[in-house]
Coordinates of C-alpha atoms and ligand atoms in Angstrom, one line a residue:
Chain A
M1 CA -0.1 -0.1 0.0
R2 CA 2.8 2.4 0.9
F3 CA 4.5 1.5 -2.4
F4 CA 1.3 2.1 -4.2
I5 CA 0.8 5.6 -2.7
Q6 CA 4.3 6.5 -3.4
L7 CA 3.9 5.7 -7.0
L8 CA 0.7 7.4 -7.2
I9 CA 2.3 10.6 -5.8
E10 CA 5.1 10.5 -8.2
G11 CA 2.6 9.8 -11.2
I12 CA 0.4 12.7 -10.3
E13 CA 3.6 14.9 -10.0
E14 CA 4.7 13.9 -13.4
G15 CA 1.2 13.8 -14.8
S16 CA 0.8 17.5 -13.8
V17 CA 3.6 18.3 -16.3
Y18 CA 2.2 16.2 -19.0
A19 CA -1.3 18.1 -18.3
L20 CA 0.5 21.3 -19.0
W21 CA 1.8 20.0 -22.3
A22 CA -1.6 18.4 -23.1
L23 CA -3.1 21.8 -22.6
G24 CA -0.6 23.7 -24.8
Y25 CA -1.2 21.2 -27.5
A26 CA -5.1 21.0 -27.2
V27 CA -6.0 24.6 -27.1
V28 CA -4.2 25.0 -30.5
Y29 CA -5.9 21.8 -31.9
Q30 CA -9.3 23.2 -30.6
V31 CA -9.2 26.6 -32.3
L32 CA -7.4 25.6 -35.4
G33 CA -8.1 21.7 -36.0
L34 CA -4.1 21.6 -36.6
M35 CA -2.1 18.8 -35.0
N36 CA 0.8 20.9 -33.9
F37 CA 3.6 18.4 -33.9
A38 CA 6.3 21.1 -33.7
F39 CA 5.0 21.8 -30.2
G40 CA 7.6 19.9 -28.3
D41 CA 10.5 21.0 -30.5
T42 CA 9.7 24.5 -30.2
L43 CA 9.9 24.0 -26.5
L44 CA 13.1 22.0 -26.8
L45 CA 14.8 24.8 -28.5
C46 CA 14.0 27.2 -25.8
L47 CA 15.2 24.7 -23.1
Y48 CA 18.6 24.5 -24.9
L49 CA 18.7 28.3 -24.8
V50 CA 18.4 28.3 -21.1
T51 CA 21.4 26.0 -20.7
G52 CA 23.2 27.8 -23.5
L53 CA 22.9 31.2 -21.8
E54 CA 23.6 29.8 -18.4
V55 CA 26.8 28.0 -19.5
G56 CA 28.0 30.0 -22.4
F57 CA 27.3 33.5 -21.0
H58 CA 27.4 32.9 -17.4
M59 CA 23.9 34.3 -17.0
S60 CA 21.7 33.7 -14.0
P61 CA 19.6 30.7 -14.7
W62 CA 16.4 32.6 -13.7
I63 CA 17.1 35.3 -16.4
A64 CA 18.0 32.7 -18.9
L65 CA 14.7 31.1 -18.0
A66 CA 12.7 34.3 -18.4
L67 CA 14.3 35.0 -21.8
A68 CA 13.6 31.5 -23.0
L69 CA 9.8 31.8 -21.9
V70 CA 9.6 34.8 -24.0
L71 CA 11.3 33.0 -26.9
A72 CA 8.7 30.2 -26.6
A73 CA 6.0 32.5 -27.0
V74 CA 7.5 34.4 -30.0
T75 CA 8.8 31.2 -31.7
S76 CA 5.3 29.6 -31.5
M77 CA 3.6 32.8 -32.8
F78 CA 6.3 33.2 -35.7
V79 CA 5.8 29.6 -36.8
E80 CA 2.0 29.9 -36.9
R81 CA 2.1 33.2 -38.8
Q82 CA 4.8 32.4 -41.2
I83 CA 4.2 28.8 -41.9
Y84 CA 1.0 27.2 -40.6
S85 CA -1.3 30.1 -41.6
R86 CA -0.4 29.3 -45.2
F87 CA -2.0 25.9 -44.9
T88 CA -4.7 26.5 -42.3
N89 CA -6.0 29.6 -44.1
R90 CA -7.1 27.1 -46.9
Q91 CA -8.2 24.5 -44.7
Q92 CA -5.3 22.3 -45.6
L93 CA -5.0 20.5 -42.4
E94 CA -3.1 17.4 -43.4
A95 CA -0.6 19.6 -45.3
G96 CA -0.3 21.7 -42.3
F97 CA 0.4 18.7 -40.2
I98 CA 3.3 17.6 -42.7
A99 CA 4.6 21.2 -42.4
A100 CA 4.5 20.9 -38.6
L101 CA 6.7 17.7 -38.6
A102 CA 9.0 19.4 -40.8
C103 CA 9.2 22.4 -38.6
A104 CA 9.8 19.9 -35.6
Y105 CA 12.9 18.7 -37.3
I106 CA 14.1 22.3 -38.4
L107 CA 13.8 23.5 -34.9
R108 CA 15.5 20.4 -33.4
N109 CA 18.4 20.7 -36.0
I110 CA 18.8 24.5 -35.0
A111 CA 19.2 23.3 -31.3
T112 CA 21.6 20.5 -32.2
A113 CA 23.6 22.6 -34.6
V114 CA 24.3 25.3 -31.9
W115 CA 24.7 22.9 -28.9
G116 CA 25.6 19.5 -30.4
Q117 CA 24.2 16.0 -30.3
A118 CA 25.3 15.1 -26.8
P119 CA 23.0 15.4 -23.7
L120 CA 23.4 18.7 -21.8
A121 CA 22.8 19.3 -18.1
F122 CA 19.9 21.6 -17.2
P123 CA 20.3 23.9 -14.3
S124 CA 18.7 22.9 -11.1
F125 CA 16.2 25.7 -9.9
F126 CA 15.3 24.5 -6.6
G127 CA 17.5 22.3 -4.4
N128 CA 15.9 18.9 -3.5
S129 CA 15.5 17.4 -0.2
V130 CA 13.6 14.2 0.5
Y131 CA 11.1 13.9 3.4
T132 CA 9.8 10.6 4.8
I133 CA 6.1 10.9 6.1
A134 CA 4.5 7.6 7.3
G135 CA 7.1 5.6 5.4
I136 CA 6.4 7.5 2.2
K137 CA 9.4 9.3 0.6
I138 CA 8.4 12.7 -0.7
A139 CA 10.9 14.9 -2.7
S140 CA 10.5 18.5 -2.3
D141 CA 11.3 19.2 -6.1
G142 CA 8.3 17.0 -7.1
L143 CA 6.0 18.8 -4.8
I144 CA 7.3 22.2 -6.0
M145 CA 6.8 21.0 -9.7
L146 CA 3.2 19.9 -8.8
G147 CA 2.6 23.2 -7.1
I148 CA 3.7 25.3 -10.1
A149 CA 1.8 23.2 -12.5
I150 CA -1.4 23.4 -10.4
G151 CA -0.8 27.2 -10.2
V152 CA -0.3 27.5 -14.1
M153 CA -3.4 25.5 -14.7
A154 CA -5.4 27.7 -12.4
L155 CA -4.2 31.0 -14.0
F156 CA -4.8 29.7 -17.4
G157 CA -8.2 28.6 -16.4
L158 CA -9.0 32.0 -15.0
Y159 CA -7.5 33.7 -18.0
L160 CA -9.7 31.7 -20.4
R161 CA -12.9 32.3 -18.1
M162 CA -12.5 35.8 -17.0
T163 CA -10.7 38.0 -19.7
K164 CA -12.2 39.1 -22.9
L165 CA -9.4 37.5 -25.1
G166 CA -9.6 34.4 -23.1
R167 CA -13.4 34.1 -23.7
G168 CA -12.7 34.7 -27.2
I169 CA -10.3 31.8 -27.4
V170 CA -12.9 29.4 -25.8
L171 CA -15.7 30.5 -28.1
A172 CA -13.5 30.3 -31.3
G173 CA -12.6 26.8 -30.0
Q174 CA -16.2 25.8 -29.9
D175 CA -17.2 27.1 -33.3
R176 CA -14.7 29.2 -35.4
Q177 CA -17.4 30.3 -38.0
S178 CA -19.8 31.5 -35.4
A179 CA -17.1 33.3 -33.5
A180 CA -16.2 35.2 -36.8
V181 CA -19.8 36.1 -37.3
V182 CA -20.1 37.8 -33.7
G183 CA -17.0 39.7 -34.5
I184 CA -14.2 37.9 -32.6
P185 CA -11.1 38.4 -34.5
V186 CA -10.4 34.7 -35.1
R187 CA -7.2 35.2 -37.0
G188 CA -5.5 37.4 -34.3
I189 CA -6.9 35.0 -31.7
I190 CA -5.2 32.0 -33.3
T191 CA -1.7 33.8 -33.1
V192 CA -2.5 34.7 -29.5
V193 CA -3.3 31.1 -28.8
F194 CA 0.0 29.9 -30.1
G195 CA 1.8 32.4 -27.8
V196 CA 0.0 31.4 -24.7
C197 CA 0.2 27.7 -25.4
G198 CA 3.9 28.2 -25.9
V199 CA 4.2 29.8 -22.6
V200 CA 2.1 27.1 -20.8
G201 CA 4.0 24.3 -22.5
F202 CA 7.4 25.9 -21.8
I203 CA 6.7 26.1 -18.0
G204 CA 5.8 22.3 -18.3
A205 CA 8.9 21.6 -20.2
A206 CA 11.3 23.5 -17.9
L207 CA 9.7 21.8 -14.8
F208 CA 10.4 18.4 -16.5
A209 CA 14.0 19.3 -17.5
N210 CA 14.6 20.6 -14.0
L211 CA 13.4 17.4 -12.4
F212 CA 15.5 15.3 -14.5
G213 CA 18.6 17.7 -14.7
G214 CA 19.3 17.2 -18.3
L215 CA 18.3 17.7 -21.9
N216 CA 18.7 15.6 -25.1
S217 CA 17.5 16.2 -28.5
T218 CA 14.8 13.7 -28.5
L219 CA 13.0 15.4 -25.7
G220 CA 11.1 17.5 -28.2
F221 CA 9.2 14.5 -29.9
Y222 CA 8.7 13.0 -26.5
I223 CA 6.9 16.1 -25.3
T224 CA 4.8 16.3 -28.5
F225 CA 3.8 12.6 -28.2
Q226 CA 2.9 12.8 -24.5
A227 CA 0.9 15.9 -25.1
F228 CA -1.0 14.5 -28.1
I229 CA -1.7 11.1 -26.3
A230 CA -2.9 12.8 -23.1
A231 CA -5.0 15.2 -25.0
T232 CA -6.6 12.7 -27.0
V233 CA -7.2 10.3 -24.0
G234 CA -8.7 13.2 -22.2
G235 CA -10.7 14.5 -25.1
A236 CA -9.4 17.1 -27.4
G237 CA -12.5 19.3 -27.2
S238 CA -12.3 19.8 -23.5
L239 CA -9.6 21.4 -21.5
A240 CA -10.5 19.7 -18.3
G241 CA -10.1 16.6 -20.4
S242 CA -6.5 17.4 -21.1
V243 CA -5.7 17.7 -17.4
V244 CA -7.3 14.5 -16.8
G245 CA -5.5 12.8 -19.6
G246 CA -2.2 14.2 -18.4
L247 CA -2.6 13.0 -14.8
L248 CA -3.7 9.5 -15.9
L249 CA -0.9 9.1 -18.3
G250 CA 1.6 10.0 -15.4
V251 CA 0.0 7.7 -12.8
I252 CA 0.0 4.8 -15.3
E253 CA 3.4 5.3 -16.3
S254 CA 4.5 5.5 -12.6
L255 CA 2.6 2.4 -11.7
A256 CA 4.1 0.6 -14.8
V257 CA 7.6 1.6 -13.7
G258 CA 6.9 0.4 -10.2
Y259 CA 5.1 -2.8 -10.8
V260 CA 6.5 -4.0 -14.1
S261 CA 9.8 -2.6 -15.2
G262 CA 11.2 0.9 -16.2
N263 CA 12.1 -0.6 -19.6
F264 CA 8.5 -1.3 -20.6
A265 CA 6.8 1.5 -18.8
Q266 CA 6.5 3.8 -21.6
A267 CA 5.2 1.1 -24.0
L268 CA 2.6 -0.2 -21.5
A269 CA 1.4 3.4 -20.7
W270 CA 0.9 4.2 -24.4
A271 CA -0.7 0.9 -25.0
A272 CA -3.1 1.5 -22.1
M273 CA -3.8 4.9 -23.6
A274 CA -4.6 3.2 -26.8
V275 CA -7.2 0.8 -25.2
L276 CA -8.7 3.8 -23.4
V277 CA -9.2 5.7 -26.7
L278 CA -10.6 2.4 -28.2
L279 CA -13.2 2.4 -25.4
R280 CA -14.0 6.2 -25.6
P281 CA -13.2 7.5 -29.0
R282 CA -14.0 11.1 -28.1
G283 CA -11.9 10.9 -25.1
I284 CA -12.8 10.7 -21.4
L285 CA -14.4 14.3 -21.2
G286 CA -14.5 14.7 -25.0
R287 CA -17.5 16.3 -26.8
A288 CA -18.8 16.6 -30.4
Q289 CA -17.3 19.1 -32.6
V290 CA -19.5 21.5 -34.6
E291 CA -19.8 20.4 -38.1
R292 CA -21.1 22.8 -40.7
V293 CA -20.9 22.3 -44.5
Chain B
M1 CA -27.0 58.5 -67.2
W2 CA -29.8 59.4 -65.1
V3 CA -30.2 55.8 -64.1
R4 CA -26.9 56.0 -62.5
A5 CA -27.8 59.2 -60.9
M6 CA -30.8 57.6 -59.4
T7 CA -29.0 54.7 -57.9
T8 CA -26.3 57.0 -56.3
D9 CA -29.3 58.8 -54.8
V10 CA -30.9 55.7 -53.4
S11 CA -27.6 54.5 -51.9
T12 CA -27.0 57.8 -50.0
A13 CA -30.4 57.6 -48.4
S14 CA -30.2 54.0 -47.6
L15 CA -28.1 52.3 -44.8
L16 CA -27.4 49.2 -47.1
H17 CA -27.6 49.2 -50.7
L18 CA -27.0 46.2 -53.1
D19 CA -26.5 47.2 -56.7
A20 CA -26.6 44.5 -59.3
V21 CA -25.1 42.0 -57.0
S22 CA -24.2 38.4 -57.8
V23 CA -23.2 36.0 -55.1
A24 CA -21.4 32.8 -55.4
Y25 CA -20.1 29.8 -53.3
G26 CA -16.8 29.0 -55.1
E27 CA -17.7 28.6 -58.8
T28 CA -21.5 28.1 -58.0
V29 CA -23.2 31.6 -58.6
V30 CA -26.4 31.6 -56.6
L31 CA -27.8 35.0 -56.8
R32 CA -27.7 37.1 -60.0
D33 CA -27.9 40.8 -60.6
L34 CA -29.8 41.6 -57.5
T35 CA -30.5 45.3 -56.5
L36 CA -32.1 46.2 -53.3
S37 CA -31.8 48.7 -50.5
V38 CA -32.8 49.2 -46.9
A39 CA -33.2 52.4 -45.2
P40 CA -32.6 53.4 -41.5
G41 CA -35.6 52.7 -39.4
E42 CA -36.9 50.1 -41.8
V43 CA -37.7 46.4 -41.8
L44 CA -37.3 44.5 -44.9
A45 CA -38.8 41.0 -45.1
V46 CA -37.2 38.6 -47.6
V47 CA -39.5 35.7 -48.5
G48 CA -39.2 32.9 -51.0
P49 CA -39.1 29.2 -51.4
N50 CA -36.4 26.9 -50.2
G51 CA -33.4 27.1 -52.2
A52 CA -34.3 30.7 -53.4
G53 CA -31.0 32.1 -52.2
K54 CA -32.3 34.1 -49.1
T55 CA -29.5 32.7 -46.9
T56 CA -26.9 33.3 -49.6
L57 CA -28.2 37.1 -49.7
L58 CA -27.2 37.5 -46.1
N59 CA -24.0 35.5 -46.3
G60 CA -23.0 37.8 -49.2
I61 CA -23.6 40.7 -47.0
V62 CA -21.5 39.6 -44.2
G63 CA -18.8 38.0 -46.4
L64 CA -19.4 34.3 -45.7
A65 CA -20.3 34.0 -49.5
S66 CA -18.4 35.8 -52.2
V67 CA -19.8 38.7 -54.0
V68 CA -18.7 38.2 -57.6
A69 CA -20.3 41.2 -59.2
G70 CA -22.0 44.4 -58.3
S71 CA -21.5 46.5 -55.2
V72 CA -22.6 46.3 -51.6
T73 CA -22.6 49.7 -49.9
Y74 CA -23.2 50.0 -46.2
D75 CA -23.2 53.4 -44.4
S76 CA -21.4 54.7 -47.5
R77 CA -18.6 52.1 -47.2
N78 CA -18.0 49.4 -49.6
L79 CA -18.5 46.0 -48.1
R80 CA -17.8 43.8 -51.1
N81 CA -16.0 40.6 -49.8
M82 CA -15.1 41.8 -46.5
R83 CA -14.0 39.3 -43.8
P84 CA -17.0 38.2 -41.8
E85 CA -15.2 39.0 -38.4
R86 CA -15.3 42.8 -39.6
A87 CA -19.0 42.9 -39.9
G88 CA -19.6 43.1 -36.0
G89 CA -17.3 46.1 -35.6
M90 CA -19.2 47.9 -38.3
G91 CA -22.4 47.5 -36.5
I92 CA -23.9 44.5 -38.6
A93 CA -25.2 41.7 -36.4
Y94 CA -26.2 38.4 -38.0
V95 CA -28.6 35.8 -36.5
P96 CA -28.0 33.0 -38.9
Q97 CA -30.3 30.2 -39.9
G98 CA -29.7 27.2 -37.5
R99 CA -28.8 29.8 -34.9
W100 CA -25.1 28.8 -34.6
L101 CA -24.9 29.3 -30.8
F102 CA -21.7 28.2 -29.1
P103 CA -22.7 24.7 -28.0
Y104 CA -20.7 24.6 -24.9
A105 CA -21.4 28.0 -23.5
S106 CA -24.2 29.2 -21.3
G107 CA -27.1 31.3 -22.4
T108 CA -25.4 34.3 -20.7
M109 CA -22.0 33.7 -22.3
N110 CA -23.7 33.4 -25.8
L111 CA -25.5 36.8 -25.2
W112 CA -22.3 38.2 -24.0
S113 CA -20.5 37.1 -27.2
G114 CA -22.7 39.2 -29.2
G115 CA -21.1 42.3 -27.7
Y116 CA -17.5 41.1 -28.4
P117 CA -16.7 44.0 -30.8
R118 CA -18.1 46.6 -28.4
R119 CA -15.6 48.7 -26.3
D120 CA -17.6 49.4 -23.3
R121 CA -17.6 46.1 -21.5
R122 CA -19.8 47.3 -18.7
A123 CA -22.4 48.3 -21.1
V124 CA -22.4 44.9 -22.7
D125 CA -23.0 43.2 -19.2
R126 CA -25.7 45.6 -18.6
D127 CA -27.4 44.8 -21.9
V128 CA -27.0 41.1 -21.2
K129 CA -28.7 41.4 -17.8
G130 CA -31.4 43.6 -19.5
F131 CA -32.4 41.0 -21.9
L132 CA -32.2 38.2 -19.3
S133 CA -34.6 40.0 -17.1
R134 CA -36.9 41.1 -19.9
W135 CA -37.3 37.6 -21.2
P136 CA -38.0 34.8 -19.0
V137 CA -37.2 32.1 -21.6
A138 CA -33.8 33.5 -21.8
Q139 CA -33.4 33.8 -18.1
R140 CA -34.4 30.1 -17.7
V141 CA -31.4 29.1 -19.8
S142 CA -29.0 31.6 -18.7
R143 CA -26.8 29.0 -17.1
R144 CA -27.6 26.2 -19.5
N145 CA -25.2 25.2 -22.3
A146 CA -26.7 25.9 -25.7
N147 CA -26.4 22.3 -26.7
V148 CA -29.2 21.3 -24.3
M149 CA -31.4 24.1 -24.9
S150 CA -34.7 23.6 -26.9
G151 CA -35.0 25.2 -30.4
G152 CA -37.2 28.0 -29.3
E153 CA -34.8 28.9 -26.3
Q154 CA -31.9 28.8 -28.6
Q155 CA -33.5 31.1 -31.0
V156 CA -34.4 33.6 -28.4
V157 CA -30.9 33.5 -27.2
A158 CA -29.6 33.9 -30.8
I159 CA -31.8 37.1 -31.3
G160 CA -30.6 38.3 -27.9
R161 CA -27.0 37.7 -29.1
G162 CA -27.7 40.0 -32.1
L163 CA -29.2 42.6 -29.9
V164 CA -26.4 42.7 -27.6
A165 CA -24.3 43.7 -30.5
E166 CA -26.0 47.0 -30.5
P167 CA -26.5 46.8 -34.3
R168 CA -27.2 49.3 -36.8
L169 CA -28.2 46.6 -39.3
L170 CA -29.5 43.3 -38.0
L171 CA -29.9 40.3 -40.3
I172 CA -32.1 37.6 -39.1
D173 CA -32.5 34.3 -41.1
E174 CA -35.7 32.0 -40.6
P175 CA -36.3 32.6 -36.8
S176 CA -39.3 30.3 -36.9
L177 CA -37.7 27.4 -38.9
G178 CA -38.4 24.1 -37.0
L179 CA -40.3 25.5 -34.1
A180 CA -43.8 24.6 -32.7
P181 CA -46.4 27.2 -33.4
V182 CA -46.5 28.3 -29.9
L183 CA -42.8 28.9 -29.9
V184 CA -43.1 30.8 -33.2
E185 CA -45.4 33.2 -31.4
E186 CA -43.0 33.7 -28.5
V187 CA -40.1 34.2 -30.9
F188 CA -42.1 36.7 -32.8
R189 CA -43.0 38.5 -29.7
V190 CA -39.5 38.9 -28.9
L191 CA -38.7 40.0 -32.6
T192 CA -41.4 42.6 -32.6
E193 CA -40.3 44.2 -29.3
I194 CA -36.7 44.3 -30.1
S195 CA -37.2 45.5 -33.7
G196 CA -39.3 48.2 -32.2
G197 CA -36.5 49.4 -30.0
L198 CA -33.9 49.1 -32.8
L199 CA -36.0 51.0 -35.3
E200 CA -36.4 53.9 -32.8
K201 CA -32.6 54.1 -32.7
N202 CA -32.7 54.3 -36.6
A203 CA -31.2 50.8 -37.1
A204 CA -32.6 48.6 -40.0
I205 CA -33.5 45.0 -40.0
I206 CA -33.6 42.4 -42.8
L207 CA -35.9 39.5 -41.8
V208 CA -35.8 36.3 -43.9
E209 CA -38.9 34.2 -43.1
Q210 CA -41.0 31.6 -44.7
N211 CA -43.8 32.5 -42.5
V212 CA -45.1 35.3 -44.7
N213 CA -48.0 36.4 -42.3
M214 CA -45.7 36.9 -39.5
A215 CA -43.0 38.5 -41.5
L216 CA -45.6 41.1 -42.9
E217 CA -46.7 42.0 -39.3
I218 CA -43.3 43.5 -38.7
A219 CA -41.9 44.5 -42.2
D220 CA -42.3 47.7 -43.9
H221 CA -40.9 46.4 -47.2
V222 CA -41.3 43.0 -48.9
C223 CA -39.0 41.5 -51.3
V224 CA -39.7 37.9 -52.8
L225 CA -36.9 35.9 -54.0
A226 CA -37.2 32.8 -56.3
A227 CA -34.5 30.9 -57.9
G228 CA -31.9 33.6 -57.2
E229 CA -33.9 36.6 -58.5
I230 CA -36.3 39.2 -57.1
V231 CA -39.6 38.5 -58.3
H232 CA -41.4 41.2 -56.3
D233 CA -40.2 44.1 -54.3
G234 CA -42.7 46.6 -52.8
R235 CA -44.1 48.2 -49.7
R236 CA -46.1 46.2 -47.3
G237 CA -49.7 46.0 -48.3
E238 CA -49.0 46.5 -52.1
L239 CA -49.5 42.7 -52.2
P240 CA -51.6 40.6 -49.9
A241 CA -49.9 37.8 -48.2
S242 CA -51.9 35.2 -50.1
Q243 CA -50.6 36.6 -53.4
I244 CA -47.1 36.8 -52.2
G245 CA -47.4 33.1 -51.4
D246 CA -48.7 32.5 -54.9
L247 CA -45.6 34.2 -56.4
Y248 CA -43.6 31.3 -55.3
L249 CA -45.9 28.4 -54.5
H250 CA -46.0 27.4 -58.0
Ligands
LIG1 N1 -22.2 26.5 -49.2 C1 -22.9 26.3 -50.3 N2 -22.1 25.8 -51.5 C2 -22.7 25.7 -52.7 N3 -23.9 25.9 -52.9 C3 -24.7 26.3 -51.9 C4 -24.2 26.5 -50.5 N4 -25.1 27.0 -49.8 C5 -26.3 27.0 -50.5 N5 -26.0 26.5 -51.9 C6 -26.9 26.6 -52.7 O1 -27.4 27.8 -53.1 C7 -28.9 27.9 -53.3 C8 -29.7 28.8 -52.4 O2 -29.5 28.4 -51.1 P1 -29.9 29.1 -49.9 O3 -29.4 30.6 -50.0 O4 -29.6 28.4 -48.6 O5 -31.6 29.2 -50.0 P2 -32.6 29.6 -49.0 O6 -32.0 30.3 -47.8 O7 -33.3 30.6 -49.7 O8 -33.4 28.4 -48.8 C9 -29.4 26.4 -53.1 O9 -29.5 25.8 -54.5 C10 -28.2 25.7 -52.4 O10 -28.1 24.4 -52.9
LIG2 MG1 -32.1 29.7 -46.0

């Protein structure tokens, strides 16, 4: 039982980061219908920048982090404006998806061209101490990560609910044509969505890199796949679904590591997710999309 | 020459003027060579059989279908092929056929969305509250998502969404479509009252409706559309409702 609770806590901690990734991915998907598979590699490039600035320019890691956060928003918006919009304006979503895959490689290659193929260390932002409570080991950095992730989700939720632009994002995500008809500036909103999702995703990516203390060039695709899977399991039409999907993915992974083997955990978790989607094709909290000819 | 002078004259007096307009979806031209105007303070009813092109006419005005010939002038600005999201900012509100409410947003949020282009957010909130307290049907669904509202409730909210836009030109497409007779009356009660208020503020309304009797109660002007062309255009009372029906029933 103790072991189970231990795994559960670790799963929720990691799952909260997956939830941030899933949110960043799902909001774009909702508003645009585009599978943004450059999502993770955009964040990867920005993570490399944190390490690069700290090591190369002896910059304070917090300042490097802030710069990278801005870069995450700017790069996401730039890719949308300059590349995706050429496809999505014509409703060429499959072509846009291929373009996203190409962008993912370009962004990753920029990172490896500058910083090399070898794994890099990522600065540690909060020292770690481990507490034992009732026989359960709790690491402070995991808890801090969970706290920040919950905080970001709450702020993001408030932003979407309370601000005019946030409400515009939600409404455009439900029905883009109807949004245009009431005068919501859908084109501009899409660009804003990329920026905001870049920020939310980057916070998740930085928390993850901080926990593991390192970076390598495959992390981008890993982020993208985890986000895609969590969002799909949760229900891509629903933001609460992304959070549920992320937490579930984290917990299943953690249980698989604990009870089966670390080597197979990833495969087992993804297989479990595939079964879940098979059972609930729209996702756990998914809902029907508006279809209009 | 004087024909041109006449048209110019008409377009300055009117809020919206369509001159020899053709509207198409892609390659398919649906409306050909259509001329009509609406003056401030006026309700124009557009009637006609299914497939006549009534919805296409409204879509052409707001930019959801493309105007391939002619000119569309609104408030002395050229609207031809503007992007739909700009219509709201210019004071044009569209209540489309099928209502197009946001399915997972509450009645209140749907009403609020109509005021999106407006600057004064407090005035929008006030108008939303005002509409809710005036119409119990809307009040009942203020916290319910649109996808679980009845057709009549949806229609009232959709009209309210148009009203919250504080429009100078309100376009309403078949508000009674698919509603039970009691609900049709309820919807028309809402329509009659809000159109009264709008006309006082010198706004104009284009009402597309199959229910000719109901439409004629509100309209000043009637335009009968059949197979993409205007077959009758005149003031209310020039033709009795029964004859308007005859114009397109066979
Ligand atoms: N999106 C579209 N693409 C192509 N043709 C369309 C489209 N919408 C409507 N039409 C065609 O345009 C004609 C007029 O349709 P519509 O304006 O909806 O008529 P009404 O509103 O008078 O019933 C019909 O023949 C219809 O098939
Ligand atoms: Mg129609």
